[in-house]
Coordinates of C-alpha atoms and ligand atoms in Angstrom, one line a residue:
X8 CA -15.5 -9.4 -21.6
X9 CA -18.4 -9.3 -19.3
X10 CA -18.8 -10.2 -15.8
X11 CA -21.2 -9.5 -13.3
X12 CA -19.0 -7.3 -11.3
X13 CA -18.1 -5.0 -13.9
X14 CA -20.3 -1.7 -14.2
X15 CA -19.6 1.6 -15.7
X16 CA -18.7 4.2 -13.0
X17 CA -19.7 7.2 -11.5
X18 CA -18.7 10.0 -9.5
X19 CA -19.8 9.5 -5.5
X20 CA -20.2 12.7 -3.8
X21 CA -22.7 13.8 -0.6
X22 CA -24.1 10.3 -0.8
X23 CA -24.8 10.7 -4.6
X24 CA -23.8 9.0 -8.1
X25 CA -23.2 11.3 -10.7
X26 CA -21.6 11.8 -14.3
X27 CA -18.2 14.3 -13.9
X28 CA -19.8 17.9 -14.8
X29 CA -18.2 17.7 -18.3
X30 CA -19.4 14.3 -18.9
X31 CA -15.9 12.7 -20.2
X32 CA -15.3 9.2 -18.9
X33 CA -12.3 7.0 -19.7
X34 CA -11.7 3.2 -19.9
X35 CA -10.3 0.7 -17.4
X36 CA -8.2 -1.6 -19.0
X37 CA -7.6 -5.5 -18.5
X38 CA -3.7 -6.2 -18.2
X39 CA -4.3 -9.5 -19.5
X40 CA -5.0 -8.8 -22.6
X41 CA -5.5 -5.2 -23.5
X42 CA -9.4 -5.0 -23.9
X43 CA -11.9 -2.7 -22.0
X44 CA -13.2 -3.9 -19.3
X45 CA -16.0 -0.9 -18.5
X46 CA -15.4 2.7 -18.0
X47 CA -15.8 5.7 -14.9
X48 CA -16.5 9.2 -15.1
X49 CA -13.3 11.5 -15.6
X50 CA -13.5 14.0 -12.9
X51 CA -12.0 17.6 -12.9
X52 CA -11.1 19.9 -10.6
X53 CA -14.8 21.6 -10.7
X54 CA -15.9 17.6 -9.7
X55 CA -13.4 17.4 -7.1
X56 CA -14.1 20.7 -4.8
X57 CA -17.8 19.2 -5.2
X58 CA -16.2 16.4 -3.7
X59 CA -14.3 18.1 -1.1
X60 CA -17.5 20.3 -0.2
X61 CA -19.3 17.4 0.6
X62 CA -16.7 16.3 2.9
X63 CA -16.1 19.8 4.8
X64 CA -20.5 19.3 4.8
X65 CA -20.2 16.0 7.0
X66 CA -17.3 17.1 8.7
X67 CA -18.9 18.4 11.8
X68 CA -21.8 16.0 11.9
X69 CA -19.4 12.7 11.9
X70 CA -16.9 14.1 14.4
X71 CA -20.0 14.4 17.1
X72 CA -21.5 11.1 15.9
X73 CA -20.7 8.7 18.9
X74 CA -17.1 6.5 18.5
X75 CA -19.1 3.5 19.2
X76 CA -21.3 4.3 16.4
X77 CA -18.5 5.1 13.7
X78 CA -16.9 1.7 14.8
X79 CA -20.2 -0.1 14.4
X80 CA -20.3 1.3 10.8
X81 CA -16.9 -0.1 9.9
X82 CA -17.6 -3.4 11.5
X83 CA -20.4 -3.9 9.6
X84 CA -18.5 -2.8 6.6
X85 CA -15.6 -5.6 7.1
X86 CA -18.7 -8.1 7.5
X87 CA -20.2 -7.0 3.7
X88 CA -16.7 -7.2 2.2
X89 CA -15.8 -10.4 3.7
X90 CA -19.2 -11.7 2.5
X91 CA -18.6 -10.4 -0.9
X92 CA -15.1 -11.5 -1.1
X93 CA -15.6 -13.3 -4.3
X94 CA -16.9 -10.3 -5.9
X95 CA -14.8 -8.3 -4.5
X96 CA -11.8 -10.7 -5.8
X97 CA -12.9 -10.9 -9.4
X98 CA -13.0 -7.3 -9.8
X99 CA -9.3 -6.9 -8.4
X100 CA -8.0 -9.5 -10.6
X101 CA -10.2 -8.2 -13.1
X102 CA -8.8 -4.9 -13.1
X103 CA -5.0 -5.1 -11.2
X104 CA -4.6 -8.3 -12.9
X105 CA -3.5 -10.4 -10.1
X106 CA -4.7 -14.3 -9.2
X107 CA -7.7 -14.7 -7.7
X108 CA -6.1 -16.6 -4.7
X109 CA -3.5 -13.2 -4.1
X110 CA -6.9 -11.3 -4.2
X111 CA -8.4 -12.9 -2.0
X112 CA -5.8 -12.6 0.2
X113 CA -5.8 -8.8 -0.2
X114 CA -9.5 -8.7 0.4
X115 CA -9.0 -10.4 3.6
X116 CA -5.9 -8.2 4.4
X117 CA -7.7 -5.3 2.9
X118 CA -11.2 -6.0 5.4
X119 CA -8.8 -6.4 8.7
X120 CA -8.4 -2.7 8.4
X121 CA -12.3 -2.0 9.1
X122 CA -12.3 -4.6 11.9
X123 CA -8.8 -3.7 13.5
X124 CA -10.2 0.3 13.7
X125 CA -13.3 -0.3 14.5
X126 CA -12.1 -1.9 17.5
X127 CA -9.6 1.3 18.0
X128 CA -12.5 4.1 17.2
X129 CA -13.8 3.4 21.0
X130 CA -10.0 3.6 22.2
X131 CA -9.9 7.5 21.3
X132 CA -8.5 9.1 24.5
X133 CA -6.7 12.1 25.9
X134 CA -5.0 12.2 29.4
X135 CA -5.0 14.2 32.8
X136 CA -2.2 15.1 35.2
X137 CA -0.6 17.1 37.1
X138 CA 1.6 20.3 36.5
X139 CA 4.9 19.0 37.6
X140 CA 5.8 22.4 39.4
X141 CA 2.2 22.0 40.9
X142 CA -1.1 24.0 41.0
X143 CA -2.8 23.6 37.3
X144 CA -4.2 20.2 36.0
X145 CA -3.8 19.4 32.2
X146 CA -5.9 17.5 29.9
X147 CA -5.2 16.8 26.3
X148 CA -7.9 16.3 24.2
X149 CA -8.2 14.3 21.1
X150 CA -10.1 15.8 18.0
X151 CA -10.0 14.4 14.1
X152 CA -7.3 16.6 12.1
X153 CA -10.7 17.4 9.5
X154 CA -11.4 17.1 5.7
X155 CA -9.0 14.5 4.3
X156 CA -7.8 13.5 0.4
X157 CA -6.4 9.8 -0.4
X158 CA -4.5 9.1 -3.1
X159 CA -4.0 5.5 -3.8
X160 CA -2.2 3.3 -6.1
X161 CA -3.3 0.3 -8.0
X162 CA -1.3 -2.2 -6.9
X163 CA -3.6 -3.0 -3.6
X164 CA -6.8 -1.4 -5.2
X165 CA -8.8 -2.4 -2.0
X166 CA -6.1 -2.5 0.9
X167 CA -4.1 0.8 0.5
X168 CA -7.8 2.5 0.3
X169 CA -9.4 0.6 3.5
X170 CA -5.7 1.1 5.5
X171 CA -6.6 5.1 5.1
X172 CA -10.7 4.8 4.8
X173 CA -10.5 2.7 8.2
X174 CA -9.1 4.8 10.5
X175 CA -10.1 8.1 9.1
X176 CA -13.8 7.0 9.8
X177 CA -12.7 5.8 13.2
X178 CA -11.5 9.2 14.4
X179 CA -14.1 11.2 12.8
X180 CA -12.9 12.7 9.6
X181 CA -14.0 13.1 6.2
X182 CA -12.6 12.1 3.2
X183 CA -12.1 12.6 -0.9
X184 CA -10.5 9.5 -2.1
X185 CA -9.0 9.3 -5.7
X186 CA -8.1 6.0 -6.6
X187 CA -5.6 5.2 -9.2
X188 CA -6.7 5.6 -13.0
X189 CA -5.8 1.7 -13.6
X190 CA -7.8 0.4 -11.0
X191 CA -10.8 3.0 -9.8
X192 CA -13.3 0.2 -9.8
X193 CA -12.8 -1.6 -6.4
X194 CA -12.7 1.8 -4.6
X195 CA -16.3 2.7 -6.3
X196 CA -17.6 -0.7 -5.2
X197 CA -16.0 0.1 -1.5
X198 CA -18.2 3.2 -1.5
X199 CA -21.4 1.4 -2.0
X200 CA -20.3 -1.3 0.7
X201 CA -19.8 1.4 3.3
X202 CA -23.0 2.9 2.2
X203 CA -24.9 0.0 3.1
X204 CA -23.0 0.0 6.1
X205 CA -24.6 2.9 7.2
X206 CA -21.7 5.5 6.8
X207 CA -23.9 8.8 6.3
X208 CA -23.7 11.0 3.3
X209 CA -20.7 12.9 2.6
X210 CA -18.2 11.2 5.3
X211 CA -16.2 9.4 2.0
X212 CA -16.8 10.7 -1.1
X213 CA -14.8 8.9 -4.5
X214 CA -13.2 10.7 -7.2
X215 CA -12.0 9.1 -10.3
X216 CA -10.0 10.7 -13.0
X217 CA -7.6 10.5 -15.4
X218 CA -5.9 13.8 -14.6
X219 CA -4.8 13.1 -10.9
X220 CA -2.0 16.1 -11.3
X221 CA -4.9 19.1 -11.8
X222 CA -7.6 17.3 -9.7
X223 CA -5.3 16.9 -6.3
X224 CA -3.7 20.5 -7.1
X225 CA -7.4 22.0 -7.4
X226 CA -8.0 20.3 -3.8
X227 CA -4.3 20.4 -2.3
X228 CA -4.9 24.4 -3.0
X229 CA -8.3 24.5 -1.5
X230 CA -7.7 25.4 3.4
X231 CA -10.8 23.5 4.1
X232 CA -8.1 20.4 3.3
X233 CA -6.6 19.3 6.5
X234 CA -5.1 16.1 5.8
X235 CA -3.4 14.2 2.9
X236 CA -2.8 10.5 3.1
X237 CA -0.4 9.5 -0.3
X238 CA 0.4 6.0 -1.0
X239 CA 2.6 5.9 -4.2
X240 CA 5.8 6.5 -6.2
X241 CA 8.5 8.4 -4.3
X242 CA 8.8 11.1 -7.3
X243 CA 5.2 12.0 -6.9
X244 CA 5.5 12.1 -3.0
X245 CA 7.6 14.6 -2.8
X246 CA 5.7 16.6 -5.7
X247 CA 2.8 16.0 -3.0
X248 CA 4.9 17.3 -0.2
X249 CA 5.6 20.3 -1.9
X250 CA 2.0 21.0 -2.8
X251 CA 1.3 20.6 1.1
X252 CA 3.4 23.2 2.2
X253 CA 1.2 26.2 1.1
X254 CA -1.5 25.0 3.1
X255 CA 0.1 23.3 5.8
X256 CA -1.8 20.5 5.5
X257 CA -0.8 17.6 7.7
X258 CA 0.3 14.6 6.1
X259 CA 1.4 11.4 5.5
X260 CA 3.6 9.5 2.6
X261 CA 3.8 5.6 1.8
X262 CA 6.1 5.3 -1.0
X263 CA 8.7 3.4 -2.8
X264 CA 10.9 0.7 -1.3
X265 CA 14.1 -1.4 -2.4
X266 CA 13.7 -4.3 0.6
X267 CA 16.7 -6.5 1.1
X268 CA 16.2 -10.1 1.9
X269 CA 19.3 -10.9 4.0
X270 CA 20.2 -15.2 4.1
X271 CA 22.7 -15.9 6.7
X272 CA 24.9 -19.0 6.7
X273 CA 22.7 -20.3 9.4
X274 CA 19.9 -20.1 8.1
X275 CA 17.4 -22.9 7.3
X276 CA 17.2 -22.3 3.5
X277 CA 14.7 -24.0 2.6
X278 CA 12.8 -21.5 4.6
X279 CA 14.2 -19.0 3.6
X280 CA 13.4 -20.5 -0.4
X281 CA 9.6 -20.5 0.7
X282 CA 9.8 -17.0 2.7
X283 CA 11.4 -15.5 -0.7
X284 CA 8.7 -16.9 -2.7
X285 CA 5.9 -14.8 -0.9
X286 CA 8.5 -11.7 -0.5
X287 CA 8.8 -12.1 -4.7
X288 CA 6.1 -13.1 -5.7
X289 CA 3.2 -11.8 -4.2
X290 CA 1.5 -9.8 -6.4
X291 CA 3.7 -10.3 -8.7
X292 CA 6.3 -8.4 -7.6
X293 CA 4.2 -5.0 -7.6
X294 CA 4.2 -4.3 -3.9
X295 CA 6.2 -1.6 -1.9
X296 CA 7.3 -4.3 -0.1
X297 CA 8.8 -6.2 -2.4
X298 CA 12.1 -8.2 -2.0
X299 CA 13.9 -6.6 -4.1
X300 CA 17.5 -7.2 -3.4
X301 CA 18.6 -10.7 -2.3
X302 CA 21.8 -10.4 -0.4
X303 CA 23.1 -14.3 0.5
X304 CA 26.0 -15.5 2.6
X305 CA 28.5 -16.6 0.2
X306 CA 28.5 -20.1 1.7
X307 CA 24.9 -20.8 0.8
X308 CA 24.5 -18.5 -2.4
X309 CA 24.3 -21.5 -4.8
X310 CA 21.8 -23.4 -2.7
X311 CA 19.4 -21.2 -2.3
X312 CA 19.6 -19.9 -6.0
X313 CA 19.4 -23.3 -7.3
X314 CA 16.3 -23.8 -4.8
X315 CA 14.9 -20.4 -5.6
X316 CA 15.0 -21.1 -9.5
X317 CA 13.4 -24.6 -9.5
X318 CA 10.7 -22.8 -7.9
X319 CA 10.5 -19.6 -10.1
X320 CA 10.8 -22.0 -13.1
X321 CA 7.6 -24.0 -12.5
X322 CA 5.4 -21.0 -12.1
X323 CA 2.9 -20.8 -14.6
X324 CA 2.0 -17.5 -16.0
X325 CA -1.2 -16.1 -17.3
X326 CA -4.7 -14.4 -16.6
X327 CA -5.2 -13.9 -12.8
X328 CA -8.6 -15.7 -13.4
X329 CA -7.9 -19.0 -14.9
X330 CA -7.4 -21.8 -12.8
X331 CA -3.9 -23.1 -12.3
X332 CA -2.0 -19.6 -12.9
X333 CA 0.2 -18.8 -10.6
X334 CA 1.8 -15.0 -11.8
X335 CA -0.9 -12.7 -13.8
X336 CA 0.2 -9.9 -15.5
X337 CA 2.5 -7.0 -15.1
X338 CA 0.0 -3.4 -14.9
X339 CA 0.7 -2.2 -18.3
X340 CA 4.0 -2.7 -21.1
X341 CA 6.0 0.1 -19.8
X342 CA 6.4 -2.1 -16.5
X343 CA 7.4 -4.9 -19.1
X344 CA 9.7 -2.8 -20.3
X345 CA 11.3 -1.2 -17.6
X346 CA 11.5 -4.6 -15.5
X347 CA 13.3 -6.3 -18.8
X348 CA 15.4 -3.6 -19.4
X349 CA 16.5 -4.0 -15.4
X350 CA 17.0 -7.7 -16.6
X351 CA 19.5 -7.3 -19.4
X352 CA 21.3 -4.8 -18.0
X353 CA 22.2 -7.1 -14.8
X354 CA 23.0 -9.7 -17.4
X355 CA 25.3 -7.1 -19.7
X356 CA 27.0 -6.2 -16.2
X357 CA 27.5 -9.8 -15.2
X358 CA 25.2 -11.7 -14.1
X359 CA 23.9 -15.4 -15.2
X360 CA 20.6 -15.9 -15.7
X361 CA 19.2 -18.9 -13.7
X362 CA 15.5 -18.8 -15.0
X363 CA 13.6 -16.5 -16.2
X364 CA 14.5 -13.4 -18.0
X365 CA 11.9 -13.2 -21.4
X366 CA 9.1 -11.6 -22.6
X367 CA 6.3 -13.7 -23.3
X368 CA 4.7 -13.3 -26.8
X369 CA 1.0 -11.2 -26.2
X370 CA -1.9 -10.3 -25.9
X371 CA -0.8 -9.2 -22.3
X372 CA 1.5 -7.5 -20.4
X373 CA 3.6 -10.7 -18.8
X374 CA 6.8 -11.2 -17.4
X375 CA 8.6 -14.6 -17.0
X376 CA 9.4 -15.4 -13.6
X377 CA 13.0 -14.7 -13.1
X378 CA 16.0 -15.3 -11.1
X379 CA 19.4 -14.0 -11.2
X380 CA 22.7 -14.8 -9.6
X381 CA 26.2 -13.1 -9.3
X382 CA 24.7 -9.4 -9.7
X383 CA 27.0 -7.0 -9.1
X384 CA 25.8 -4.8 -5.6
X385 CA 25.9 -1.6 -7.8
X386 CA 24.3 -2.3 -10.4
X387 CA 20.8 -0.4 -11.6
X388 CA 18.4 -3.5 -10.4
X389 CA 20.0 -3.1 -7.1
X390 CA 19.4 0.5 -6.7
X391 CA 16.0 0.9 -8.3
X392 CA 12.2 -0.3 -7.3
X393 CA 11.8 -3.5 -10.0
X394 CA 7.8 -3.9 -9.6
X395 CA 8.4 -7.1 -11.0
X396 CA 8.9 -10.9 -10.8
X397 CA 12.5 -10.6 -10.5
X398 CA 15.0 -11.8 -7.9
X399 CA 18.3 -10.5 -8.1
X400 CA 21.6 -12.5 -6.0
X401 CA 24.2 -10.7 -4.6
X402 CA 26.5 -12.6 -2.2
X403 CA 28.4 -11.4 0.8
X404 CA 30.4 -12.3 3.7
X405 CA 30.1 -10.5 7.2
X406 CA 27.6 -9.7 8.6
X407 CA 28.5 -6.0 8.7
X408 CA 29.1 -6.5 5.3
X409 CA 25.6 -7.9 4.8
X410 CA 23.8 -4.9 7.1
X411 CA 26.1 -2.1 5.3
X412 CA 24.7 -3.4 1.8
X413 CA 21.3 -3.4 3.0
X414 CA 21.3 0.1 3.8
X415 CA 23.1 1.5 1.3
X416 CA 20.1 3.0 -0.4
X417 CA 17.8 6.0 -0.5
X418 CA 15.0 4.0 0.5
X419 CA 14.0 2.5 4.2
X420 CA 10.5 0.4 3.9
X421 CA 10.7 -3.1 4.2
X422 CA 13.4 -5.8 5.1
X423 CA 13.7 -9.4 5.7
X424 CA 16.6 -11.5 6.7
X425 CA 16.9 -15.5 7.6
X426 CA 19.0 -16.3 10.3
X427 CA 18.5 -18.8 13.5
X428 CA 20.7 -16.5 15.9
X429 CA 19.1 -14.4 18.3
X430 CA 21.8 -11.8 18.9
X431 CA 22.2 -11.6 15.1
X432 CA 18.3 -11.0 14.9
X433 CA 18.7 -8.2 18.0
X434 CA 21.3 -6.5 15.9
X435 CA 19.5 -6.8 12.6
X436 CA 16.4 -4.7 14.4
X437 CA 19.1 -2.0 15.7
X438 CA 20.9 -1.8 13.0
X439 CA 18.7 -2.2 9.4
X440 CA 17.3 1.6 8.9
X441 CA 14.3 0.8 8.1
X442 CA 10.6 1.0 9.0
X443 CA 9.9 -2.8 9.4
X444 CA 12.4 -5.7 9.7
X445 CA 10.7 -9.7 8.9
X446 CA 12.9 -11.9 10.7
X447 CA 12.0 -15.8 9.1
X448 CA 9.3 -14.7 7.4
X449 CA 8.6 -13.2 3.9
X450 CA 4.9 -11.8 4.6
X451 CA 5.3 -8.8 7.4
X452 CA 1.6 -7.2 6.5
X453 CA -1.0 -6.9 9.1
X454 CA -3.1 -4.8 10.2
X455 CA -2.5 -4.5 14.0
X456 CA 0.7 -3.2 13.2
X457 CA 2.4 -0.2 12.0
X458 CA 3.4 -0.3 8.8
X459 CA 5.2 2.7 6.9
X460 CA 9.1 4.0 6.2
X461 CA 12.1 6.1 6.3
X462 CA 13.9 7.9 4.1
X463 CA 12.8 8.1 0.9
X464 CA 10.2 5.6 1.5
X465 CA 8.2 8.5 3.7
X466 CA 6.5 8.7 7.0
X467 CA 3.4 8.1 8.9
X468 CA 2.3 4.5 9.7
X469 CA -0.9 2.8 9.2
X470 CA -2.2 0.1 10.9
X471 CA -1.6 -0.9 14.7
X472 CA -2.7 1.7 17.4
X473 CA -0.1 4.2 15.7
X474 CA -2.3 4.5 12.6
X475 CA -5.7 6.2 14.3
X476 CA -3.2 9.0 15.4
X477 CA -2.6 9.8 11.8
X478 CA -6.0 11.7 11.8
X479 CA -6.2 12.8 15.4
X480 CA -4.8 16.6 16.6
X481 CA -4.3 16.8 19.9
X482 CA -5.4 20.1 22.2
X483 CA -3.7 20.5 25.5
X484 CA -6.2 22.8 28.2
X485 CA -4.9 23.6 31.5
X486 CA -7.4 23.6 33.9
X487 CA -6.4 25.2 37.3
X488 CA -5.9 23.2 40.3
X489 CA -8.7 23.1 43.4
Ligands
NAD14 P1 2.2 6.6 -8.6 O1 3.0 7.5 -7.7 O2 2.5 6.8 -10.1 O3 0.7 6.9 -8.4 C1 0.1 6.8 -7.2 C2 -1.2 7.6 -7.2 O4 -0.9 9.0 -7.4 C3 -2.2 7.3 -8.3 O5 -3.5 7.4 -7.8 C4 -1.9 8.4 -9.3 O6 -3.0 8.6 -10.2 C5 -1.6 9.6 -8.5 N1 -0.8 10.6 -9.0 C6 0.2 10.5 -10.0 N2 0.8 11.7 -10.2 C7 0.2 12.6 -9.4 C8 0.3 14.0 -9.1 N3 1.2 14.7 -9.8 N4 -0.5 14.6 -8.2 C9 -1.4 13.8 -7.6 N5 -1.6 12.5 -7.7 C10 -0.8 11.9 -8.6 O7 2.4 5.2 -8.1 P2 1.8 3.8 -8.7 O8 2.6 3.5 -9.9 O9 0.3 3.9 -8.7 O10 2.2 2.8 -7.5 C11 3.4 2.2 -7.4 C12 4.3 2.9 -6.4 O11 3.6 2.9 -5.1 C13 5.6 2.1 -6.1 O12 6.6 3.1 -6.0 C14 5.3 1.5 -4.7 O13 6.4 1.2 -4.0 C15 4.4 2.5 -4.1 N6 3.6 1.9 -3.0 C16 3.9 2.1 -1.7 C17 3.2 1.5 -0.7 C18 3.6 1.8 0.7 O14 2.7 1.5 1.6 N7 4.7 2.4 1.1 C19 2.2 0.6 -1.0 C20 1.9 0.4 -2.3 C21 2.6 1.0 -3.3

């Protein structure tokens, strides 16, 4: 297939586009239907401490460049992105394979990043007071943490690199970023936007490869690393965290999530129909944020999974491109697989299908929109990450009941619950462990606030006035008194 937004790729390092040093390059891959879309350079190691050089290089330059100036840079970057956003949708869908309306919307989300921290790069500041037992003055001062890597997934191929890119420019660091091998070819058009934006040589330099394991080892190894931002699976986090510990490095993990989506028996459930809908279905079910488990009050349970299904049911399912299509693909077969396999095995432990629940015949990787009732609370789709179109029903019928279910896993990103009670909600916010709680709503992504986890779903946050700290260190000087 050809389209004008699809070109071969190339290494960008020190302001440069280059073949890897070995000259290997591997294909991106359309989830619609299997074909080659283009292909990128396959970086190793050697390519990546080029990559990394070129980032310790700018390092020094961009932390004395003036904040008002880095901001300027990324403000002028949000205004190219925003007016490429077609572009810049096409070659998401192209390559992630969602609609081109959910694109869009992550370009927008995706651009807010620049424009949020580039309003926060001029809000850098330390603080002065007094010794409490008198005499000295201290001052702390605020200085970027250095050289980062990004590792991304390719779920959001835009969004989870501009949440990481945005800030890091705004405090005054450098970067490698590696985007995932399913979807490098956003990030490479990302670094030509913030070149024409201005951003000097060496400040971001992009990385793709199909052997992320040897290429973020090679740099995870190297001391001139300060920093490692990792959005991604929870089993490669804590790989990651245990490759930081030999060099310290400071870092950050957004992983995996298993969000409940808690309806109360008061409720409005229609609302809570169309609030499940986004929390489901946006992008297809491949975000961290997911709904993943829907835990209903027992009194409303066949409502809302009537409701939910006659929804579900009239998606239409095909290539993100086409007009009318409502659910794209699934990233490749093994998430067919391992979302169907979720499927059956709710049904072999109980569970009655309401819509949904087949494979589509191929080309493609699709899953049918599906919805499932009467799950028991332990079973597998309960406890695991589906990454798929998939609602599963459990019922309950206390609200302790409700909050102790919700916690009951390893994970801690997301959560929602419907309810029209204000000390419920109060309660829900103290007592749901996890980093962010959507009361009514099924969309809880912005960019002004601070999004990240607990448990097993990491630490850090990005977005919101929290994320600029990410790349800041602080130094404390005490000055003595007059
Ligand atoms: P993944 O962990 O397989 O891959 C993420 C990235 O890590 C990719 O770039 C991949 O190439 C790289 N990678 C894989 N193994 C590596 C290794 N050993 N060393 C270094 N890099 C390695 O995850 P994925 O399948 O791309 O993404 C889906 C996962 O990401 C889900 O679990 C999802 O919940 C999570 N996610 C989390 C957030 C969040 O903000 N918390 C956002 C989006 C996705």
């Amino acid at each position: 297939m050809t389209d004008s937004v699809l070109r071969p790729g190339r290494l960008f390092i020190g302001g440069t586009w280059r073949e890897a040093e070995s000259g290997q390059r591997f294909s991106v891959t359309d989830p619609a239907d299997g074909s080659t879309l283009t292909d990128v350079a396959d970086a190793d190691p050697g390519d990546a401490l080029d990559a990394l050089d070129a980032a310790v290089a700018a390092q020094a330059g961009w932390a004395a460049t003036p904040a008002r100036e880095r901001g300027e840079i990324l403000r002028r970057a949000f205004e190219l992105i925003m007016s490429q956003a077609d572009d810049y949708a096409r070659l998401i869908s192209l390559e992630m394979g969602k609609t081109l309306a959910e694109a869009k919307g992550e370009v927008t989300y995706g651009a807010e990043f620049f424009r949020w921290f580039s309003e926060e790069a001029v809000r850098i500041h330390g603080r002065w007071m007094q010794n409490p037992a008198g005499g000295t003055r201290l001052l702390t001062v605020k200085k970027p943490v250095g050289p980062c890597l990004f590792i991304t997934p390719w779920n959001f191929p835009l969004a989870m690199g501009t949440r990481k890119i945005g800030p890091a420019v705004a405090a005054g660091c450098t970067m490698v970023v590696k985007p995932a091998e399913a979807t490098p070819l956003t990030m490479l058009r990302l670094a030509e936007t913030l070149a024409e934006a201005g951003l000097p040589d060496g400040v971001l330099n992009v990385v793709t490869t199909s052997s992320s394991p040897a290429v973020c080892s090679a740099l995870m190894a190297d001391d001139r690393l300060r920093k490692l931002s990792f959005t991604g699976s929870t089993s490669v986090g804590k790989i990651l965290v245990k490759q930081s510990a030999d060099e310290l490095q400071r870092i950050s993990m957004e992983l995996g999530g298993n969000a409940p989506f808690l309806v109360f028996e008061d409720a409005d459930v229609d609302a809570a129909v169309d609030g499940a809908m986004i929390a489901k279905m946006r992008n297809m079910g491949e975000a961290c944020t997911a709904a993943n488990r829907f835990l209903v009050h027992e009194s409303v349970a066949d409502a809302f999974a009537e409701r939910l299904g006659a929804r579900m049911g009239k998606l239409a399912t095909g290539r993100g491109q086409e007009e009318g299509v409502d659910v794209g693909p699934l990233i490749d077969a093994n998430a067919v697989e391992s979302v169907h396999q979720l499927v059956t095995d709710a049904v072999h432990d109980g569970a009655t299908l309401v819509v949904g629940g087949t494979v589509p015949d191929g080309p493609g990787t699709f899953y049918s929109p599906t919805v499932l009732l009467g799950v028991p609370a332990d079973a597998q789709i309960n406890r695991e990450e589906i990454f798929g179109p998939v609602a599963p029903i459990t019922t309950f019928a206390t609200e302790d009941e409700a909050i102790e279910r919700a916690n009951a896993t390893e994970y801690g990103l997301a959560s929602y619950a419907y309810t029209n009670d204000l000390g419920r909600t109060i309660r829900l916010a103290e007592r749901l462990e996890y980093g962010m709680v959507g009361i009514n709503t099924g969309l809880i992504s912005n960019a002004a606030a601070p999004f990240g986890g607990v448990k097993a779903s990491g630490f850090g946050r990005e977005g919101g006035f929290e994320g600029i700290e990410e790349y800041l260190d602080t130094t404390y000087v005490s000055i003595p008194g007059a």
